[in-house]
Coordinates of C-alpha atoms in Angstrom, one line a residue:
M1 CA -16.2 41.1 -7.2
S2 CA -17.2 40.2 -3.9
V3 CA -18.7 37.0 -5.2
T4 CA -15.5 36.1 -6.6
A5 CA -14.2 36.7 -4.3
A6 CA -16.4 34.4 -1.4
A7 CA -16.1 31.7 -4.4
V8 CA -12.4 32.3 -4.4
V9 CA -12.7 31.4 -0.4
L10 CA -14.7 28.7 -1.0
A11 CA -12.9 26.7 -3.3
A12 CA -12.3 23.6 -1.3
P13 CA -8.3 23.0 -1.3
S14 CA -7.5 19.5 -4.2
Y15 CA -5.6 16.9 -3.0
A16 CA -5.2 13.3 -2.9
D17 CA -5.7 11.6 0.7
V18 CA -2.7 8.8 -0.2
D19 CA -3.9 6.4 2.5
T20 CA -7.8 6.4 1.3
D21 CA -6.7 5.7 -2.9
F22 CA -4.8 3.1 -1.0
A23 CA -7.4 1.8 1.1
N24 CA -9.5 2.4 -2.0
Q25 CA -7.1 0.0 -4.2
L26 CA -6.9 -2.6 -1.6
H27 CA -10.8 -3.0 -1.4
T28 CA -10.8 -4.3 -5.2
Y29 CA -8.6 -6.6 -4.0
G30 CA -11.2 -8.2 -1.6
I31 CA -8.4 -6.9 1.3
Y32 CA -10.4 -4.6 3.7
G33 CA -9.3 -3.9 7.3
Q34 CA -9.2 -0.9 9.6
R35 CA -7.5 2.1 6.9
D36 CA -4.8 3.0 9.2
Y37 CA -3.4 0.2 9.8
N38 CA -3.1 -0.8 6.0
A39 CA -1.5 2.3 5.5
W40 CA 0.4 1.5 8.5
L41 CA 1.8 -2.0 7.6
G42 CA 2.2 -0.8 4.1
K43 CA 4.4 1.7 5.3
I44 CA 6.4 -0.3 7.1
T45 CA 6.3 -3.1 4.1
C46 CA 8.1 0.1 1.9
N47 CA 10.7 1.1 5.2
R48 CA 11.3 -2.9 5.5
L49 CA 12.7 -3.0 2.0
G50 CA 15.1 -0.7 2.6
G51 CA 17.1 -3.0 4.3
I52 CA 15.3 -5.7 7.0
D53 CA 13.1 -6.8 3.7
A54 CA 16.5 -8.1 1.1
D55 CA 13.0 -8.7 -1.6
A56 CA 10.3 -9.2 -2.7
Y57 CA 9.5 -12.5 -1.3
K58 CA 10.8 -11.7 2.0
S59 CA 8.5 -8.4 2.3
A60 CA 5.3 -11.2 1.1
A61 CA 6.5 -12.9 3.8
F62 CA 6.0 -10.5 6.3
L63 CA 3.0 -9.3 4.6
S64 CA 1.3 -12.6 5.4
K65 CA 2.1 -12.7 8.8
N66 CA 0.5 -9.4 9.4
L67 CA -2.5 -9.7 6.8
P68 CA -5.8 -11.4 8.2
R69 CA -6.4 -14.5 8.4
G70 CA -7.9 -16.1 4.9
T71 CA -6.0 -13.4 3.1
T72 CA -4.7 -15.5 -0.3
T73 CA -1.1 -15.9 -1.9
E74 CA -2.0 -13.5 -4.5
Q75 CA -4.1 -11.1 -2.3
T76 CA -0.4 -10.7 0.0
W77 CA 1.2 -10.0 -3.4
Q78 CA -1.5 -7.0 -4.5
F79 CA -0.9 -5.7 -1.7
L80 CA 2.9 -5.5 -1.9
A81 CA 1.8 -4.4 -4.9
A82 CA -0.7 -1.4 -3.8
A83 CA 2.0 -0.3 -1.0
I84 CA 4.4 -0.1 -3.7
G85 CA 2.6 2.2 -6.3
S86 CA 1.1 4.2 -3.0
Y87 CA 4.1 4.1 -0.5
C88 CA 8.0 3.9 -2.4
P89 CA 7.4 3.7 -5.5
D90 CA 11.0 4.0 -6.1
Q91 CA 10.9 0.1 -5.1
M92 CA 8.8 -1.2 -8.1
P93 CA 12.5 -2.9 -9.1
V94 CA 12.2 -4.8 -6.1
L95 CA 9.1 -5.7 -7.0
T96 CA 9.2 -6.3 -10.9
S97 CA 12.5 -8.6 -10.7
A98 CA 9.9 -10.2 -7.9
A99 CA 8.6 -11.6 -11.4
E100 CA 11.8 -12.4 -13.3
P101 CA 12.2 -16.4 -13.8
R102 CA 15.1 -17.7 -11.3

């Protein structure tokens, strides 16, 4: 009985760290940098989507000014998609509407 109790006490809680998962996803796109900065930028991007940035194109323009020099247009859009998926999935329609023909 005490062995079972010890196992329960020693078991670590299982949960995901969204910021780490976001950083890992960015790494698959070749986007590196400080984990905390990228997480902050992703969260700010989500906040902007609700007001300052009326569409995904404006968010991408904001990101292109704040991501490291040398970040490609494709990586900027990948960052935007990852940020929305990680921090504000309710904003996914903003991203999908950008993919539609104008």
